[in-house]
PDB file of C-alpha atoms in Angstrom:
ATOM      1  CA  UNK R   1      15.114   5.377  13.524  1.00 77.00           C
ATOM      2  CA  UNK R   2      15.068   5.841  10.115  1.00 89.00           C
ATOM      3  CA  UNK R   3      15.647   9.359   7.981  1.00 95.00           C
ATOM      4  CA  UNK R   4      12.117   9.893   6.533  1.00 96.00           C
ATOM      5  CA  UNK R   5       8.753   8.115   8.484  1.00 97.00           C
ATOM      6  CA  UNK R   6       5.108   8.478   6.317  1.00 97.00           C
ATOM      7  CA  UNK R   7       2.569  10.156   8.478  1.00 97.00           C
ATOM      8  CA  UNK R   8      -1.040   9.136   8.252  1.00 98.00           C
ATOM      9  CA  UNK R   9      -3.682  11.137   8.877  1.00 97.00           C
ATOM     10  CA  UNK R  10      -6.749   9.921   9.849  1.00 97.00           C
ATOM     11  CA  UNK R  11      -9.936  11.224  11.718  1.00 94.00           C
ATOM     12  CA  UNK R  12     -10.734   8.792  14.165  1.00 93.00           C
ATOM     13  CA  UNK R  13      -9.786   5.150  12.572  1.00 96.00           C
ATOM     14  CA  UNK R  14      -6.000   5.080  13.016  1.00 97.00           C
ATOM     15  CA  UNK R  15      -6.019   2.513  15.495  1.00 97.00           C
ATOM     16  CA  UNK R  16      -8.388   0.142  13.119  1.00 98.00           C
ATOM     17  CA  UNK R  17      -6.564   1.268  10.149  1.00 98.00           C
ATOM     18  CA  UNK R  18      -3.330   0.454  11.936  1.00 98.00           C
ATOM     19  CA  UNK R  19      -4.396  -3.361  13.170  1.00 98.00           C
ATOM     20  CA  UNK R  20      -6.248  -4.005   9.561  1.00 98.00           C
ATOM     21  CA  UNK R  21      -2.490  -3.157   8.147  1.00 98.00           C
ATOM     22  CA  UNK R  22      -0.476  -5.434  10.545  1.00 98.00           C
ATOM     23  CA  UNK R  23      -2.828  -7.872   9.704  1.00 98.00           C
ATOM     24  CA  UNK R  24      -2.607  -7.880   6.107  1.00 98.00           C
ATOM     25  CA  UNK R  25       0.905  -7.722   5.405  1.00 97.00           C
ATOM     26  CA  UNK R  26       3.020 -10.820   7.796  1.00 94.00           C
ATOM     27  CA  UNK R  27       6.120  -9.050   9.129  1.00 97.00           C
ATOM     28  CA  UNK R  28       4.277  -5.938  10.325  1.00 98.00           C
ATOM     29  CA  UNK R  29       4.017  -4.546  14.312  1.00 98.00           C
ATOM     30  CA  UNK R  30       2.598  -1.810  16.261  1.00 98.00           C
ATOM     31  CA  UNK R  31       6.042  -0.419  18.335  1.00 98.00           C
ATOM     32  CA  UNK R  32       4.437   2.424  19.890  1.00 98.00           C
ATOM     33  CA  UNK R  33       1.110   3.715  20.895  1.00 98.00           C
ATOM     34  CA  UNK R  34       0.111   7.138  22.802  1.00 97.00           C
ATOM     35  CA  UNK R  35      -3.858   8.443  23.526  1.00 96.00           C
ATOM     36  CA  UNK R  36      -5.308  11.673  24.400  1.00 93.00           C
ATOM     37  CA  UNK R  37      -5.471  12.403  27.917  1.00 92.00           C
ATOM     38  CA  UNK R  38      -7.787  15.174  29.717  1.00 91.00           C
ATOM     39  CA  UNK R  39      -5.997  17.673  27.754  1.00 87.00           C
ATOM     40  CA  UNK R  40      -7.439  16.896  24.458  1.00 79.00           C
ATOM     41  CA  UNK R  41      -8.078  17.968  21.935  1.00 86.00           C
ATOM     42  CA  UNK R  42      -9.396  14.074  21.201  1.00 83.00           C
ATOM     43  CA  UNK R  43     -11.684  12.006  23.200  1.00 86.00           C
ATOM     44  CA  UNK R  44      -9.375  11.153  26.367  1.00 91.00           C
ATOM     45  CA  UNK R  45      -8.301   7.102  26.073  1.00 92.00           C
ATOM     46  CA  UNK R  46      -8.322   7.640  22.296  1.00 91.00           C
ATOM     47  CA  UNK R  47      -5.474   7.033  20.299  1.00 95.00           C
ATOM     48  CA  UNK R  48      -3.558   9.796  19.466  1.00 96.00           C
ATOM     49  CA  UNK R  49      -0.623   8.152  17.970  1.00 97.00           C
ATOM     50  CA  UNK R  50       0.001   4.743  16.761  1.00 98.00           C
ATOM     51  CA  UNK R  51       3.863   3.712  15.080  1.00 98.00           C
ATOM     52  CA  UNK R  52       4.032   0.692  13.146  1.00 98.00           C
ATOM     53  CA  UNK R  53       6.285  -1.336  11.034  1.00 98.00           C
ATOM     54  CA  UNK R  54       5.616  -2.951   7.759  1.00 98.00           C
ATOM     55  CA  UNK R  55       8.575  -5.130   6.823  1.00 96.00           C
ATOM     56  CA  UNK R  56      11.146  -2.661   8.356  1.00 95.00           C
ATOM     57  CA  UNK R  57       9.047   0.722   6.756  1.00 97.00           C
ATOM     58  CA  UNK R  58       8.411   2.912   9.868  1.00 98.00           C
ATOM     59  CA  UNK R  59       4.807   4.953   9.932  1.00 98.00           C
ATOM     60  CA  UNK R  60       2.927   6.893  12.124  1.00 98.00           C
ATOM     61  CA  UNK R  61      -0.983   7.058  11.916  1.00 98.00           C
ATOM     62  CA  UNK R  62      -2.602  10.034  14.165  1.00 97.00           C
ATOM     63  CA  UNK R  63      -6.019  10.726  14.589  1.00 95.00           C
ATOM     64  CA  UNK R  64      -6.049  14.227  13.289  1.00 92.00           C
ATOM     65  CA  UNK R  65      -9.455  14.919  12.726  1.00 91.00           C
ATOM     66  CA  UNK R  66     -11.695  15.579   9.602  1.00 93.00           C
ATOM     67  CA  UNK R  67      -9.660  18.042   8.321  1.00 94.00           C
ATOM     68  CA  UNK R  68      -7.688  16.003   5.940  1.00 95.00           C
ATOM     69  CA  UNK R  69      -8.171  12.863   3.115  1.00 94.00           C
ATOM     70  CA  UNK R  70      -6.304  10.783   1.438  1.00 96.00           C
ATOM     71  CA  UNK R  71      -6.197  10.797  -2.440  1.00 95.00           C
ATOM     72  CA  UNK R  72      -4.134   8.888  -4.971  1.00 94.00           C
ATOM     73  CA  UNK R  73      -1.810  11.183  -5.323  1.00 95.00           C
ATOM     74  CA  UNK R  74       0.327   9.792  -2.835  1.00 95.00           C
ATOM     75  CA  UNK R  75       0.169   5.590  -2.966  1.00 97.00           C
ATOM     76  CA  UNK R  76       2.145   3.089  -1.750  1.00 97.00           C
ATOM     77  CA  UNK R  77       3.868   0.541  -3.847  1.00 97.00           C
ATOM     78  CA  UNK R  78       4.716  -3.286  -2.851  1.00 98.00           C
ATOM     79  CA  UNK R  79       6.797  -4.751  -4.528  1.00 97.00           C
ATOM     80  CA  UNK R  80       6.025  -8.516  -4.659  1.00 98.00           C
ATOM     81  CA  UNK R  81       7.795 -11.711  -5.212  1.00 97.00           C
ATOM     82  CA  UNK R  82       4.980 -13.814  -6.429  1.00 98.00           C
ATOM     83  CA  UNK R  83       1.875 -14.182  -8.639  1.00 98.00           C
ATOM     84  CA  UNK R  84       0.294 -15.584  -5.240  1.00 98.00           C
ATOM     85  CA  UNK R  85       1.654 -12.615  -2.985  1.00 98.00           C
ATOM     86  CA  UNK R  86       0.225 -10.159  -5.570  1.00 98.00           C
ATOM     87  CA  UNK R  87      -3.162 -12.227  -5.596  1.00 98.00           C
ATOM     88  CA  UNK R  88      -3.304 -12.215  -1.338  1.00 98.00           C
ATOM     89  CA  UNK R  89      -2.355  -8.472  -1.151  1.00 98.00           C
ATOM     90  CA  UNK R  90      -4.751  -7.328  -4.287  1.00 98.00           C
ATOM     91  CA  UNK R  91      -7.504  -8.941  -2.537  1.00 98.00           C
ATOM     92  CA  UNK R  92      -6.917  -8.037   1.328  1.00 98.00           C
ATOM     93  CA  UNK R  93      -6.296  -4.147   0.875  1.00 98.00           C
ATOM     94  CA  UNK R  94      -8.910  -3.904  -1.754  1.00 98.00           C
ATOM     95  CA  UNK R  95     -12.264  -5.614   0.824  1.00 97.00           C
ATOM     96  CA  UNK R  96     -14.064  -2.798   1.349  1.00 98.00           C
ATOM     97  CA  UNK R  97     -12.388  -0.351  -0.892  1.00 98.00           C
ATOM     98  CA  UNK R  98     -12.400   0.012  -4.866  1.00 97.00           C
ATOM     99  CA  UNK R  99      -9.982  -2.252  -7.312  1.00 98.00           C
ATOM    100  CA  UNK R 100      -8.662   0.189 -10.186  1.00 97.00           C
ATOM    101  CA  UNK R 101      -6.548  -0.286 -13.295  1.00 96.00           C
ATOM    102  CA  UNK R 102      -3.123  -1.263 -13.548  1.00 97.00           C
ATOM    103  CA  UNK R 103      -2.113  -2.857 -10.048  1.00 97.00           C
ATOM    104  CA  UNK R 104      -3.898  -0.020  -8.056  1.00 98.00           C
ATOM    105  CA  UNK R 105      -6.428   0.039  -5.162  1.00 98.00           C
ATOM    106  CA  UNK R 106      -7.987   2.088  -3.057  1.00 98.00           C
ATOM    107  CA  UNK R 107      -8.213   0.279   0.676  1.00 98.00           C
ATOM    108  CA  UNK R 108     -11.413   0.662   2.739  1.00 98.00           C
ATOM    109  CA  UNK R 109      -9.796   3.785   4.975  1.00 97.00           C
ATOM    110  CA  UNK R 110      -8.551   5.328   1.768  1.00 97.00           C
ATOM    111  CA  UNK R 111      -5.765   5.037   1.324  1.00 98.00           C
ATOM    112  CA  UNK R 112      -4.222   3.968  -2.224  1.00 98.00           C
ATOM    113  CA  UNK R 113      -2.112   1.067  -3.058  1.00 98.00           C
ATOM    114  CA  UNK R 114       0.163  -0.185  -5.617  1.00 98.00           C
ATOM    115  CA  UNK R 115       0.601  -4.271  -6.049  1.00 98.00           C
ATOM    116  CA  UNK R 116       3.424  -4.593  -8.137  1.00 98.00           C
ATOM    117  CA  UNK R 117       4.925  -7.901  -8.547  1.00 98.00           C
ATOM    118  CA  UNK R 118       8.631  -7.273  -8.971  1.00 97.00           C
ATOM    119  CA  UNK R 119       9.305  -8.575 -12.519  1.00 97.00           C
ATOM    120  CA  UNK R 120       7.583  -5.477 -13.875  1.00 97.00           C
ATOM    121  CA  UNK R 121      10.531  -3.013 -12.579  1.00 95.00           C
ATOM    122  CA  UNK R 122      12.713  -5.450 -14.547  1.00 96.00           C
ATOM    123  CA  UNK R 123      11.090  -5.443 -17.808  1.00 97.00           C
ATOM    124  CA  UNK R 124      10.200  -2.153 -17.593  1.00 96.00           C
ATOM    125  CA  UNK R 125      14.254  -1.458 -17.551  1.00 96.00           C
ATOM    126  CA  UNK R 126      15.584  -3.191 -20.446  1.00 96.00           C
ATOM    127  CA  UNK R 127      17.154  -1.407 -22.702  1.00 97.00           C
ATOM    128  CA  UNK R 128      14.659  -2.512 -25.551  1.00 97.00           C
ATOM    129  CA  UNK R 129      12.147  -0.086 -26.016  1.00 96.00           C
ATOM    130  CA  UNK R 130      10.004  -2.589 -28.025  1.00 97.00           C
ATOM    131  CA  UNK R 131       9.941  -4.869 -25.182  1.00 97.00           C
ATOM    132  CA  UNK R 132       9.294  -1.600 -22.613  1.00 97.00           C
ATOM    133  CA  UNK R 133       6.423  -1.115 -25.099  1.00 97.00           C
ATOM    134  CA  UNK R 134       4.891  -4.385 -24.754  1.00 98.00           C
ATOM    135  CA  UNK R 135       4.615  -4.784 -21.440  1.00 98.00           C
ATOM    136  CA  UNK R 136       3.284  -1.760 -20.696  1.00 97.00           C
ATOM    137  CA  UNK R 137       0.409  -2.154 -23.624  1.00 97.00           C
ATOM    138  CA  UNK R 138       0.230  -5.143 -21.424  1.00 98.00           C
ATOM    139  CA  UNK R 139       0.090  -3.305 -18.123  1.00 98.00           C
ATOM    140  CA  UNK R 140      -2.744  -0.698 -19.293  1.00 97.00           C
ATOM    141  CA  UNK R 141      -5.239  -3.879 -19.814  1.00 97.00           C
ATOM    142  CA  UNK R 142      -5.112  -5.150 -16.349  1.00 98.00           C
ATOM    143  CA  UNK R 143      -6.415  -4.316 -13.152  1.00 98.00           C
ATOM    144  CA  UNK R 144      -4.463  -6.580 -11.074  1.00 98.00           C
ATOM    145  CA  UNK R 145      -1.277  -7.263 -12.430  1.00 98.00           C
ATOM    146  CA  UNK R 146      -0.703 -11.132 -13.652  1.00 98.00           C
ATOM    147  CA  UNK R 147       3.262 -12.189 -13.473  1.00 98.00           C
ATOM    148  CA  UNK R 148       2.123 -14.731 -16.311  1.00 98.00           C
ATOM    149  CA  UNK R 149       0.479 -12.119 -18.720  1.00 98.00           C
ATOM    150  CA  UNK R 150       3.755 -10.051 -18.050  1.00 98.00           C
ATOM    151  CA  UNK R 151       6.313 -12.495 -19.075  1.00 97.00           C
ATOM    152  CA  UNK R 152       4.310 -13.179 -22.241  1.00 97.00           C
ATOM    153  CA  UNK R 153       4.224  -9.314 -23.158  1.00 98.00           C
ATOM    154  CA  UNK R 154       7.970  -9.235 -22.412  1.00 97.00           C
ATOM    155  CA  UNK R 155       8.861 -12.079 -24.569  1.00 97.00           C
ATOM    156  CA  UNK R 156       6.424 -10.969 -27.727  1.00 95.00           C
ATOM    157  CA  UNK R 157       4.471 -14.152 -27.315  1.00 89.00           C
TER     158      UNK R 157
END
């Protein structure tokens, strides 16, 4: 069990929300569901718990109720491999939710996103602050973030 597990609250979609995550991302799982019973305070059979796994990262989503949204001030950030992992991800989470500038995205349930192909951490490290510079002039023009576009930024071409 790891240290620290992200909590999701949700009103009533955290088993959807749950089963649209597992199937975006490919080494993702439910491990452990639980549902109201006659006790309540939820509709009994409803979920009142779900755990999942997205490439090792442990959450929990519960149906809390309407109490509660999400905003962007908490996001979470993929780091990806690939121009075509960033391209599959960007357009997955963001069906049904709202695209937004530099690599973020709000998903359909709300929840906010950050596709970040894993060059950027890189660049955005060197000791150069002309190169730093570049890319992220580079980074503040883009919506989703382009690997290509990035290496050109970093190399002053």
């Amino acid at each position: 069990m790891q240290k620290i597990t992200p909590s999701l609250w949700f009103d009533n979609t955290a088993e959807e929300a749950v089963n649209f995550y597992i199937s975006v991302f490919k080494k993702a799982r439910i491990t452990t569901i639980t549902r109201y019973g006659k006790e309540g305070p939820g509709q009994e059979g409803v979920v009142r718990t779900i755990a999942f796994e997205i490439d090792g990262q442990e959450f929990l989503a519960i149906n809390g109720g309407p109490e509660y949204k999400f905003t962007p001030a908490i996001s979470f950030a993929v780091n990806c491999e690939s121009q075509n992992e960033v391209d599959e991800l960007w357009e997955k989470l963001s069906e049904g939710g709202a695209k937004d500038r530099c690599g973020w995205l709000v998903d359909k349930y709300g929840m906010s996103w950050q596709i970040v192909p894993e060059v950027l951490m890189q660049y955005m490290n060197d000791p150069d602050p002309v190169k730093q510079e570049r890319v992220m002039s580079a980074v503040l023009q883009m919506d989703k973030l382009d690997i290509k576009t990035l290496q050109q930024a970093y190399a002053g071409s």
